[in-house]
Coordinates of C-alpha atoms in Angstrom, one line a residue:
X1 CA 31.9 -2.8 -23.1
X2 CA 28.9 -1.5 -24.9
X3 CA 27.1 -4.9 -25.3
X4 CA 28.2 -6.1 -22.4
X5 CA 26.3 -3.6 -20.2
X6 CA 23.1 -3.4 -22.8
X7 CA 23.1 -7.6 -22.0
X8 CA 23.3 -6.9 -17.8
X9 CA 20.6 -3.9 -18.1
X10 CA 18.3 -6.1 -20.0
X11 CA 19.0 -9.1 -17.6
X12 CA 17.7 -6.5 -14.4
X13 CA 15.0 -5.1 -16.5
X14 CA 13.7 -9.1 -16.7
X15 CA 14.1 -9.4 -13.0
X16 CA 12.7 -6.0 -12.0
X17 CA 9.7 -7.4 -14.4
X18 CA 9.2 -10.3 -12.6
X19 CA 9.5 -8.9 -9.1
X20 CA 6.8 -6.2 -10.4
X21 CA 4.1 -9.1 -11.2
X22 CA 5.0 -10.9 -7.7
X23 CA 4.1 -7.6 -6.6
X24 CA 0.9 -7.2 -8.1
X25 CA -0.1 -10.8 -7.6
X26 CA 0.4 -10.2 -3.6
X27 CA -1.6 -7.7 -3.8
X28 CA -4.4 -8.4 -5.5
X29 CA -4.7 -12.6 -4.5
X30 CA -2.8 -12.7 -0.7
X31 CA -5.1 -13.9 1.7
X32 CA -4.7 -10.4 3.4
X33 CA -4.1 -7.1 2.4
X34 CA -0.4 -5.9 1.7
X35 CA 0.7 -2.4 2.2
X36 CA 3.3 -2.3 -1.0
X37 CA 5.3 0.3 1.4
X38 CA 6.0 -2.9 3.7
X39 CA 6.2 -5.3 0.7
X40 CA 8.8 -3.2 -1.0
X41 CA 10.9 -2.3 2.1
X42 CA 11.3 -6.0 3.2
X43 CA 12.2 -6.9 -0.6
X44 CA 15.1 -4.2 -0.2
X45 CA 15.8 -5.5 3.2
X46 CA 16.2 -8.9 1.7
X47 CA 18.2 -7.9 -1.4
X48 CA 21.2 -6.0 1.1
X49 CA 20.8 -8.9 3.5
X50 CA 23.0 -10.6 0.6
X51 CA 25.8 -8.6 0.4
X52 CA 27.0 -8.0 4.1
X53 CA 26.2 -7.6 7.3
X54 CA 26.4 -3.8 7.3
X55 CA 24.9 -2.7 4.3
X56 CA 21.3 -1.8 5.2
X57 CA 18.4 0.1 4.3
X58 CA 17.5 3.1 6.4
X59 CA 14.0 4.1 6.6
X60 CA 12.4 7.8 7.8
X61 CA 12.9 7.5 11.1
X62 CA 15.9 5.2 11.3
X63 CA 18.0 7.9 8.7
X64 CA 16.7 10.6 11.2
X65 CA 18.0 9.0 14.0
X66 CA 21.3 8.6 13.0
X67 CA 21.2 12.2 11.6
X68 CA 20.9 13.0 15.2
X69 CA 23.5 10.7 16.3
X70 CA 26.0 11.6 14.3
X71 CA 25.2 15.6 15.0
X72 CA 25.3 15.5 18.8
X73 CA 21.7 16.8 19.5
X74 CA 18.0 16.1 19.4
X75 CA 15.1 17.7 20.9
X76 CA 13.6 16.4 23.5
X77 CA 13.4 16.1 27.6
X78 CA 16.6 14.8 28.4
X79 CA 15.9 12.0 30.3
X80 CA 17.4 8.6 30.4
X81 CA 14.6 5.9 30.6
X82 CA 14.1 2.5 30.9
X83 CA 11.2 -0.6 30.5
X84 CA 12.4 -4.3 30.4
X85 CA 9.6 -5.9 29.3
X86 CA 6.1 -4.4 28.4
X87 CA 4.8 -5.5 31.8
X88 CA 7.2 -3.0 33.4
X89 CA 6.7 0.5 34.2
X90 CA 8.1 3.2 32.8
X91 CA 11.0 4.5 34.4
X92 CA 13.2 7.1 34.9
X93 CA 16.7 6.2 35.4
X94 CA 18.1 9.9 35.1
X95 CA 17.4 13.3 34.1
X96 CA 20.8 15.0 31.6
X97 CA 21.9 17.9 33.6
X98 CA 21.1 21.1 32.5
X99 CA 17.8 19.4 30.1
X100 CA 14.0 20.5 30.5
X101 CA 13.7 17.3 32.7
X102 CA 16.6 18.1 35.1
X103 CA 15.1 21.6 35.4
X104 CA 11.5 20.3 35.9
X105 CA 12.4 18.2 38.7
X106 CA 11.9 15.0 37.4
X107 CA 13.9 12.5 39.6
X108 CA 15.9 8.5 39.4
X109 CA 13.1 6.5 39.7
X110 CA 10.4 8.1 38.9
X111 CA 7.9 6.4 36.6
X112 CA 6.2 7.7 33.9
X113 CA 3.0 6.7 34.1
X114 CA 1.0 8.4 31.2
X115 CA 2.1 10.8 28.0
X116 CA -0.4 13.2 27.7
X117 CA -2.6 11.0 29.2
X118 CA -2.0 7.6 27.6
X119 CA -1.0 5.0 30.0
X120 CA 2.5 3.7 29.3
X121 CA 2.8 0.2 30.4
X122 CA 1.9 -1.3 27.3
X123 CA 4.0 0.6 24.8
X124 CA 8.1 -0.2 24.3
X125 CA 10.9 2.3 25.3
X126 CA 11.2 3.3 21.5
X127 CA 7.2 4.2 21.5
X128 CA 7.7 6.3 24.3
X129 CA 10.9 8.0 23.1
X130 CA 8.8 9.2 20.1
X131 CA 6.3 10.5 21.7
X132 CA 8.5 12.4 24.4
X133 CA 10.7 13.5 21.5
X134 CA 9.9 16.1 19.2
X135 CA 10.2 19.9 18.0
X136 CA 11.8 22.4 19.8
X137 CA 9.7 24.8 22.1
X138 CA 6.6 22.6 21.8
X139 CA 5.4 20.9 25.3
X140 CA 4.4 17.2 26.4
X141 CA 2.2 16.6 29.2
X142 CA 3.5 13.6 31.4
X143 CA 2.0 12.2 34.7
X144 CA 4.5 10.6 37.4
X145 CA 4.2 8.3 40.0
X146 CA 7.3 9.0 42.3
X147 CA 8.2 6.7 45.2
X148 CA 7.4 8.4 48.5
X149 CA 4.5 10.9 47.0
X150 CA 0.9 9.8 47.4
X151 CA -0.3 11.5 44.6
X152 CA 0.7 11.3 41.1
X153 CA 2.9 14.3 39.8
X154 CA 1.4 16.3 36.4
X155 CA 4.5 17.7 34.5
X156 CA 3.8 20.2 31.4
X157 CA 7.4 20.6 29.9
X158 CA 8.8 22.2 26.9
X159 CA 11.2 20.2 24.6
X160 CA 15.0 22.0 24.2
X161 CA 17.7 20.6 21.9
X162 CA 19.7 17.8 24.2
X163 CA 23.1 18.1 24.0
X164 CA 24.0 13.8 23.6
X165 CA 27.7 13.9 25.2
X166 CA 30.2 11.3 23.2
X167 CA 32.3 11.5 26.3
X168 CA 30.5 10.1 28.6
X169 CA 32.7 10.4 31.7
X170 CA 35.8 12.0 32.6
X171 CA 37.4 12.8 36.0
X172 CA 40.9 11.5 37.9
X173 CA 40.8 8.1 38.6
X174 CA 43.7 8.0 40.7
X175 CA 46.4 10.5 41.8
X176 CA 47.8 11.8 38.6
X177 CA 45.5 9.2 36.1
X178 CA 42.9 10.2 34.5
X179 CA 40.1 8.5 33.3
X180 CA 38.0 9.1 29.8
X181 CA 34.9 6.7 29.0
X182 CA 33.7 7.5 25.4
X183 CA 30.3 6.0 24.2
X184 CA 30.5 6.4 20.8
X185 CA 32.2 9.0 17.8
X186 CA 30.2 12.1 16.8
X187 CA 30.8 15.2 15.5
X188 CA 31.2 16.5 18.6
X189 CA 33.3 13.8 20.0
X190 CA 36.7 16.1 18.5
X191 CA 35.8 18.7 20.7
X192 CA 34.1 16.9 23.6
X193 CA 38.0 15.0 24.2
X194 CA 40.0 18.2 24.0
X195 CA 38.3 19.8 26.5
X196 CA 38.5 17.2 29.0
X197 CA 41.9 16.6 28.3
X198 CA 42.6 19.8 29.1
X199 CA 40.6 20.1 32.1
X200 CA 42.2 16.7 33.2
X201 CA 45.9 17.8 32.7
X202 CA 45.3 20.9 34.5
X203 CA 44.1 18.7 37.7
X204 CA 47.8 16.5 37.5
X205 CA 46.9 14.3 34.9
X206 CA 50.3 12.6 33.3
X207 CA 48.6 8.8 32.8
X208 CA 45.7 8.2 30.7
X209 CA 43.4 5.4 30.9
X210 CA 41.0 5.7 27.5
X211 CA 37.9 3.6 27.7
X212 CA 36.3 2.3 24.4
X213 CA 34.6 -0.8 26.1
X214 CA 31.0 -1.2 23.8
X215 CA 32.0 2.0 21.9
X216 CA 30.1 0.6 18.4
X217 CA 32.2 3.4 16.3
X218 CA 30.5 6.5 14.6
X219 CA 32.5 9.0 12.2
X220 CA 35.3 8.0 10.5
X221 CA 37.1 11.7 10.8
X222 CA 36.4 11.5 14.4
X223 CA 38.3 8.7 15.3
X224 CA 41.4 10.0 12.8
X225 CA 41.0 13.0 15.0
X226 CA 41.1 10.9 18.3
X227 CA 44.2 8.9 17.3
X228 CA 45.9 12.0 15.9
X229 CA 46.4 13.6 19.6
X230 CA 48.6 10.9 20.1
X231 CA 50.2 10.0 17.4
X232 CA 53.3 12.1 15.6
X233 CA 53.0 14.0 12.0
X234 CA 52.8 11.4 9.4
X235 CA 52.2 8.3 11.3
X236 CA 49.2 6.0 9.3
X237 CA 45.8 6.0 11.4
X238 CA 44.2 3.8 9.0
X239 CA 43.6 3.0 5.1
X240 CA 40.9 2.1 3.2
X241 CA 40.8 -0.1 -0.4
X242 CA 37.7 -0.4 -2.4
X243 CA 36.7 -1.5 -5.6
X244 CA 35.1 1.8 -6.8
X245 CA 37.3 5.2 -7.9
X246 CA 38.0 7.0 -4.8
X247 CA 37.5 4.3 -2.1
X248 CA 41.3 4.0 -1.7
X249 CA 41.8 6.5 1.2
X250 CA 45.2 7.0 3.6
X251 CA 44.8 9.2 6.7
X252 CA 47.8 10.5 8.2
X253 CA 48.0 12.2 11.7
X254 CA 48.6 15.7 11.2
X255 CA 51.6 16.4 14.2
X256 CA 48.8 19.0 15.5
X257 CA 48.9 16.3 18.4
X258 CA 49.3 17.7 22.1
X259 CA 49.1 14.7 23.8
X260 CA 51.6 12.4 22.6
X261 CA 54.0 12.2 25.6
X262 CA 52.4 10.6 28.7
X263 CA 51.8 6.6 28.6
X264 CA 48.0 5.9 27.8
X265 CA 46.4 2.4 28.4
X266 CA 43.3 1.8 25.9
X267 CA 40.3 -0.2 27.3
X268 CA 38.4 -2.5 24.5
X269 CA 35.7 -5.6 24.6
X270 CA 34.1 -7.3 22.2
X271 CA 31.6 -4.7 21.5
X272 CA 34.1 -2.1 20.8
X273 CA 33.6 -1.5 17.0
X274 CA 34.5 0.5 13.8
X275 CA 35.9 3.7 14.8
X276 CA 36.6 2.6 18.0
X277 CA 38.9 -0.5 16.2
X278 CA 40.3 2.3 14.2
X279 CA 41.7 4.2 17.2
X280 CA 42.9 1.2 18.9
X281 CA 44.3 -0.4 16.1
X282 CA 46.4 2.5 15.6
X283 CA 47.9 3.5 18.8
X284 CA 48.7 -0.4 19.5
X285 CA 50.4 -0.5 15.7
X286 CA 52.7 2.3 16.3
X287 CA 52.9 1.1 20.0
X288 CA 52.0 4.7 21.4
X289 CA 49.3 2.6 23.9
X290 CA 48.8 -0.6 25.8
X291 CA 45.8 -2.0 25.0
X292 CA 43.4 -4.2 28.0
X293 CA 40.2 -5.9 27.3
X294 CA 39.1 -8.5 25.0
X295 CA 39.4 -8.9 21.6
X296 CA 37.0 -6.4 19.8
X297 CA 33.7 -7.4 17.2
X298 CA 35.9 -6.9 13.6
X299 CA 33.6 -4.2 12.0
X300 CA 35.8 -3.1 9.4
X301 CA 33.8 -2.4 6.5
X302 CA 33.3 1.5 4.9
X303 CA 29.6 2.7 4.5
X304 CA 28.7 5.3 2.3
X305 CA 25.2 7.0 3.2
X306 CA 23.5 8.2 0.1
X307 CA 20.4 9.9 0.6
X308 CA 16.9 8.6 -1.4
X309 CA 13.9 9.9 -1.9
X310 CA 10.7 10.1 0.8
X311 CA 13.9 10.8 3.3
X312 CA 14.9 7.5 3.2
X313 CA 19.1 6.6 2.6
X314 CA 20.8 3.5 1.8
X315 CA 23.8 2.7 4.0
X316 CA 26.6 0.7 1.1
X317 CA 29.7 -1.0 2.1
X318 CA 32.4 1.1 -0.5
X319 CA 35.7 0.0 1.2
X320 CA 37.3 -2.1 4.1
X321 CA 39.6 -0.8 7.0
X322 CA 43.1 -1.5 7.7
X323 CA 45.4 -0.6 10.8
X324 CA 48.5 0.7 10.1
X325 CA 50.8 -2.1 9.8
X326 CA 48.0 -3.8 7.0
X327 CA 45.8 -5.9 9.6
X328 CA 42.3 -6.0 7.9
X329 CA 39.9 -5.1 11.1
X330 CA 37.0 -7.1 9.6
X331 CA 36.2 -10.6 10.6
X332 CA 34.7 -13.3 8.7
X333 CA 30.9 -13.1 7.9
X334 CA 30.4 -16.1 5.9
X335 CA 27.6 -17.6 8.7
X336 CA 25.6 -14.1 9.9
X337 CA 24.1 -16.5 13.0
X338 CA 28.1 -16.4 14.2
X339 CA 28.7 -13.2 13.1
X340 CA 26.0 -11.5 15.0
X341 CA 26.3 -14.3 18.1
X342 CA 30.0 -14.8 18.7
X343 CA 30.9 -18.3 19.1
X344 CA 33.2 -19.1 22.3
X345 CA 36.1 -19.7 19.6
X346 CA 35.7 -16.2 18.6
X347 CA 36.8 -15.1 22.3
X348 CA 39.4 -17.1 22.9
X349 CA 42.9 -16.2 24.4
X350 CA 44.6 -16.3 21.7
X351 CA 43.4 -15.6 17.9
X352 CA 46.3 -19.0 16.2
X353 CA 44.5 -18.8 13.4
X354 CA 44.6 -15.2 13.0
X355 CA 47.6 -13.6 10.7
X356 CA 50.5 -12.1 12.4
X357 CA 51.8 -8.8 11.6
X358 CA 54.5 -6.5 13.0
X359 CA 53.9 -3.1 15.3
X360 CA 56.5 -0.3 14.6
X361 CA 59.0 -1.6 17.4
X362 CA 58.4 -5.1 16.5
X363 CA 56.2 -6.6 18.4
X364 CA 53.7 -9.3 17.3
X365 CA 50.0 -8.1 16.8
X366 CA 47.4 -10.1 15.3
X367 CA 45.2 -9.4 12.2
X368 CA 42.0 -11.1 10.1
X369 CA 39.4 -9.6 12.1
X370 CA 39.0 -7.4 15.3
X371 CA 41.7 -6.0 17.5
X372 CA 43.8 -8.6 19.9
X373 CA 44.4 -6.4 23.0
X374 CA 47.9 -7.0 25.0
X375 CA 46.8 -7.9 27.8
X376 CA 43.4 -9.9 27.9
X377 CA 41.2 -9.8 31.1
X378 CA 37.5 -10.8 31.1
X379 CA 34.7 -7.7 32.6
X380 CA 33.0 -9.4 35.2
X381 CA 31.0 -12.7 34.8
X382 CA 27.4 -12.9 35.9
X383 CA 25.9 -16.3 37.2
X384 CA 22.2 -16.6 37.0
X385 CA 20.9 -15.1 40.0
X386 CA 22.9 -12.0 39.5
X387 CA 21.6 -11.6 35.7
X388 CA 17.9 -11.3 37.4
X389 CA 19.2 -8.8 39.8
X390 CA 20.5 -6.8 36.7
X391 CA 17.6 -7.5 34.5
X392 CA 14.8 -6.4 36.9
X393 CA 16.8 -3.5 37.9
X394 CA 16.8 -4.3 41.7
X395 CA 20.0 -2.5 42.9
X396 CA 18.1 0.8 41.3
X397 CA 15.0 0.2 42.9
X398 CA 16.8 -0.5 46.2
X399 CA 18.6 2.7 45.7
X400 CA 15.2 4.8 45.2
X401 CA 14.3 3.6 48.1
X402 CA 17.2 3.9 50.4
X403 CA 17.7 7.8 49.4
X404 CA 14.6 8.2 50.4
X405 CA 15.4 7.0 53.7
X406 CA 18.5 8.7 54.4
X407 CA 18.9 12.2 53.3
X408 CA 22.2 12.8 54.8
X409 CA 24.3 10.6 53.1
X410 CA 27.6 11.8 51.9
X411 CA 30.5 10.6 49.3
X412 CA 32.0 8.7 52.2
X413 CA 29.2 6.4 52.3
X414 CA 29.9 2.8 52.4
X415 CA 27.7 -0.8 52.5
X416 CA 27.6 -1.7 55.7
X417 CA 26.2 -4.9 57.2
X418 CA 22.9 -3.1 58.0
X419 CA 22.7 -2.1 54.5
X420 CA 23.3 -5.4 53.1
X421 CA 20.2 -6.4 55.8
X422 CA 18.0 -3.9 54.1
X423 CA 18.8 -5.4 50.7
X424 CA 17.9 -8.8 52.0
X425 CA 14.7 -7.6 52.9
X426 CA 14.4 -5.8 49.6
X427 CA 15.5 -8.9 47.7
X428 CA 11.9 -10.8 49.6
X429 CA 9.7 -7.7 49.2
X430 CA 10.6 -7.9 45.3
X431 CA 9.8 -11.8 45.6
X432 CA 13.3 -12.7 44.7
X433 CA 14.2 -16.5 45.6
X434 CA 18.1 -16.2 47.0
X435 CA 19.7 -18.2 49.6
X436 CA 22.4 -16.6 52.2
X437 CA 24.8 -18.3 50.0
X438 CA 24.3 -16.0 47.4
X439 CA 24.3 -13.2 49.0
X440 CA 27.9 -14.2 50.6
X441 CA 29.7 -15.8 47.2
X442 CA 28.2 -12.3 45.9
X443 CA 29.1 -9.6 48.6
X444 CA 31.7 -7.8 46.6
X445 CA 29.7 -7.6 43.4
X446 CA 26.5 -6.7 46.0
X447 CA 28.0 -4.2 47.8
X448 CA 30.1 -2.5 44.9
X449 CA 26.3 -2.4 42.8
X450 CA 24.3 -1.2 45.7
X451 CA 27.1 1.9 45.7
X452 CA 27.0 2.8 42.3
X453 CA 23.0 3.0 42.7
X454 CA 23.1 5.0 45.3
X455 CA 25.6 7.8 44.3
X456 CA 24.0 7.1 40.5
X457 CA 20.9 8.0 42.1
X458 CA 22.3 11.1 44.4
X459 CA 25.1 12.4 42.3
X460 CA 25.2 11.4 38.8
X461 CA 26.1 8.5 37.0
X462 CA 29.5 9.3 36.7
X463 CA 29.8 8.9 40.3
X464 CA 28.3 5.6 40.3
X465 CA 30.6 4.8 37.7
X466 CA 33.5 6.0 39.4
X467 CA 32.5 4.2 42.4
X468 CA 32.1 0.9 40.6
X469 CA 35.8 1.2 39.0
X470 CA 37.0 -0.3 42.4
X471 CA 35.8 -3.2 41.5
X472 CA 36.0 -3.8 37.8
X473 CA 39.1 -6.2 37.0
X474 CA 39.6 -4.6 33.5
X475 CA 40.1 -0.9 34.9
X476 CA 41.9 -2.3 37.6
X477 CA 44.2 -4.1 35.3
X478 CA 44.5 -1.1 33.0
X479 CA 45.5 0.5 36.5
X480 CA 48.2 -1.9 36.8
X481 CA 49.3 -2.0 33.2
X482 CA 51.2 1.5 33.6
X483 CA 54.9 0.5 33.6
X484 CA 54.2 -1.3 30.8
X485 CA 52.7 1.7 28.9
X486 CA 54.8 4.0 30.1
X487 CA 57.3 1.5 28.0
X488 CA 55.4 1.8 24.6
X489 CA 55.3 5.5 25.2
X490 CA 59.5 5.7 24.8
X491 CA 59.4 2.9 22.1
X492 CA 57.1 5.2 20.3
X493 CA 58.9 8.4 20.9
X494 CA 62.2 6.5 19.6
X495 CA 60.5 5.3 16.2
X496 CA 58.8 9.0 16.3
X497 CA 62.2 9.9 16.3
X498 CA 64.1 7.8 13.9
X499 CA 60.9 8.6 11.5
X500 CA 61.9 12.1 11.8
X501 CA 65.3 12.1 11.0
X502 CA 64.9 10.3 7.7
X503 CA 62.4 13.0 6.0
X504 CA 63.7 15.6 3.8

């Protein structure tokens, strides 16, 4: 061993000599001057961009970031903004309940127009977050144009720790279903699920639709904890296998589970990742949920954070994830371009090429990357002159504008033909090019938008959400997929059984 390692240390001591003179030679002969800070970060960049696609190198701000993340909270306004493209203004999409913002008075639409009195419509959404974001207690000065006022509005508000919710709706979809959208897995997301559980089951819930659609994952003992409230004592949530000591990891659910009786459909795309795959993969292995969607991304590789100096941290792949009954959730990343830019193959039907393996009753699942759902539907398709109603934000602007012109709506509000008329004239006032054909191939999709804006807008954005569920074919095929969960839900009590019977 000894000479062995003395030969591979004196092999990187040549390379980390030779990268030292490129260094020096950039800097002192390059046509223009280097910052070494830059130089040396894209060398690291470059160095993990061989290893995987996952393995990166966090810098100040990015580790701080996901600190916050991962912790729930940052301080801040509380507002949700967006800005397209730099020629775009500023603008508010919603205030957080409860956040400086909301308290302020700051409103959907309004746009931010200067940050203590810098204009904003050349700087990006991440420029203005940092400059809105920042210590607790200090203020930020912000000027707003708001649709309807004639004057701009001067704000002076002071920053409060924001509460960033992992579950991101919850209310009663249907007469005794429930309905749980969570964004992502923090270490808050535990909690967060209980209590809405709870709250849920006290207003009738016995059906549970769970929606992980573009969940990209989050902590690892979150998601056990997730799966573990519907699984029995004992069952596998996942395992781990690494090369180093200690990277081979089982986690068990613990039977501390309260929620492991009533049929629960899982909702997945292919921007569900990690932790969210984790969760999924579990409940469809020991059959305890019916899972709808498409086929998730295949992120099933292990980082370990380990902090460096000038508060920097290096993000290592350490192990690789496996469902319960030894599918491998990570997908081939041989070509990053298809990796990062799925191919059409990659969201097909049916994986064939993928490897089969058995869930607890039996049934066939599919491994090699990703979690197949049971039953596959596509989210809804846009055609091109619905991507440029999306992507200049017009069904949000219309909304501004048509709260402001009828105060008395209520929640039984629906798109009427005069409605649709206003949007028409909208649509030409915001130099849209349409033709009455798209507006009637479109009129579900149309009207169900305009809705969600408008009780976004009024009531929250779980309202619009709720709204919009009425037409979205993968929560009305999880609606549908009941009897068939409700199914899974006595196979898995039966194996939970049997399983039972046989310990000591």
């Amino acid at each position: 061993m000894g000479p062995r390692l003395d030969a591979a240390a004196d092999r990187s001591n040549d390379r980390l000599k030779t990268f030292s003179q490129i260094l020096g030679i950039i800097q002192e002969q390059y046509v223009e001057e280097v910052s070494p800070e830059v130089a040396i970060e894209g060398a690291i960049d470059g160095m993990l961009k061989t290893l995987d696609p996952h393995t990166h190198y966090l810098n100040t701000s990015e580790y701080q970031d996901m600190m916050e993340e991962q912790h729930g909270s940052f301080s801040g306004l509380g507002i949700v903004i967006s800005k397209p493209t730099l020629d775009k203004p500023l603008t508010v999409i919603a205030p957080i309940e409860g956040t400086p913002a909301y308290r302020a008075g700051i409103r959907p639409g309004d746009i931010i127009s200067q940050i203590e009195g810098v204009d904003t419509l050349d700087i990006s959404v991440d420029q203005a977050l940092k400059k809105l974001r920042g210590p607790k207690g200090t203020q930020v000065n912000i000027t707003v144009v708001r649709p309807g006022e004639e004057e701009a509005l001067h704000f002076t508000i002071t920053r409060d720790d924001i509460p960033t919710r992992s579950v991101q709706y919850a209310f009663m979809i249907r007469p005794e279903v429930g309905f749980i959208r969570v964004s992502n897995f923090t270490q808050t997301t535990d909690r967060e699920l209980e209590e809405k559980l709870q709250v849920l089951k006290n207003a009738g819930m016995n059906r549970l639709i769970l929606d992980l659609r573009g969940n990209p994952g989050g902590l690892l003992e979150q998601a056990v904890r997730m799966a573990d409230k519907f699984l029995s004592r004992g069952q596998i949530v996942v395992y781990t296998r690494g090369r180093t000591k200690g990277s081979d990891q089982e986690y068990t659910a613990s039977g501390s589970g309260t929620h492991i009786d009533f049929p629960v459909v899982v909702l997945v795309n292919k921007y569900s990742a990690s932790a969210s795959e984790i969760v999924a993969g579990a409940l469809q292995d020991h059959d305890r949920a019916l899972i709808v969607g498409k086929t998730t991304w295949g992120k099933g590789l292990v980082q370990t954070v380990y902090p460096l100096s000038h508060r920097s941290a290096l993000a290592l792949t350490t192990a690789h994830y496996y469902t319960p009954s030894g599918r491998l959730i990570q997908r081939d990343y041989q070509s990053l371009e298809d990796y990062f830019y799925l191919s059409k193959e990659e969201d097909e039907e049916i994986p064939t090429s993928h490897e089969i393996r058995k869930t607890d009753s039996g049934r066939v699942v599919y491994g090699g990357g990703g979690i197949t759902p049971d039953v596959l539907v596509d989210s809804l398709k846009l055609d091109k002159f619905l991507r440029q109603l999306e992507n200049e934000q017009i069904f949000f602007g219309f909304a501004v504008q048509f709260n402001l012109r009828h105060k008395d709506l209520d929640r039984s509000f629906t798109v009427d033909e005069p409605t649709l008329e206003d949007f028409s004239k909208y649509l030409t006032q915001r130099k849209i090019e349409f033709t009455e054909a798209d507006l009637a191939n479109h009129a579900e999709y149309i009207r169900g938008s305009i809705r969600k804006e408008i009780f976004s807008a009024r009531w929250g954005n779980e309202e619009g959400f709720r709204v919009f569920a009425d037409i979205d074919p993968q929560i009305q095929k999880a609606l549908e997929g009941f009897p068939q969960a409700q199914q899974l839900a006595h196979l898995a009590g039966a194996s939970s059984a049997a399983q039972s019977t046989k310990e000591p």
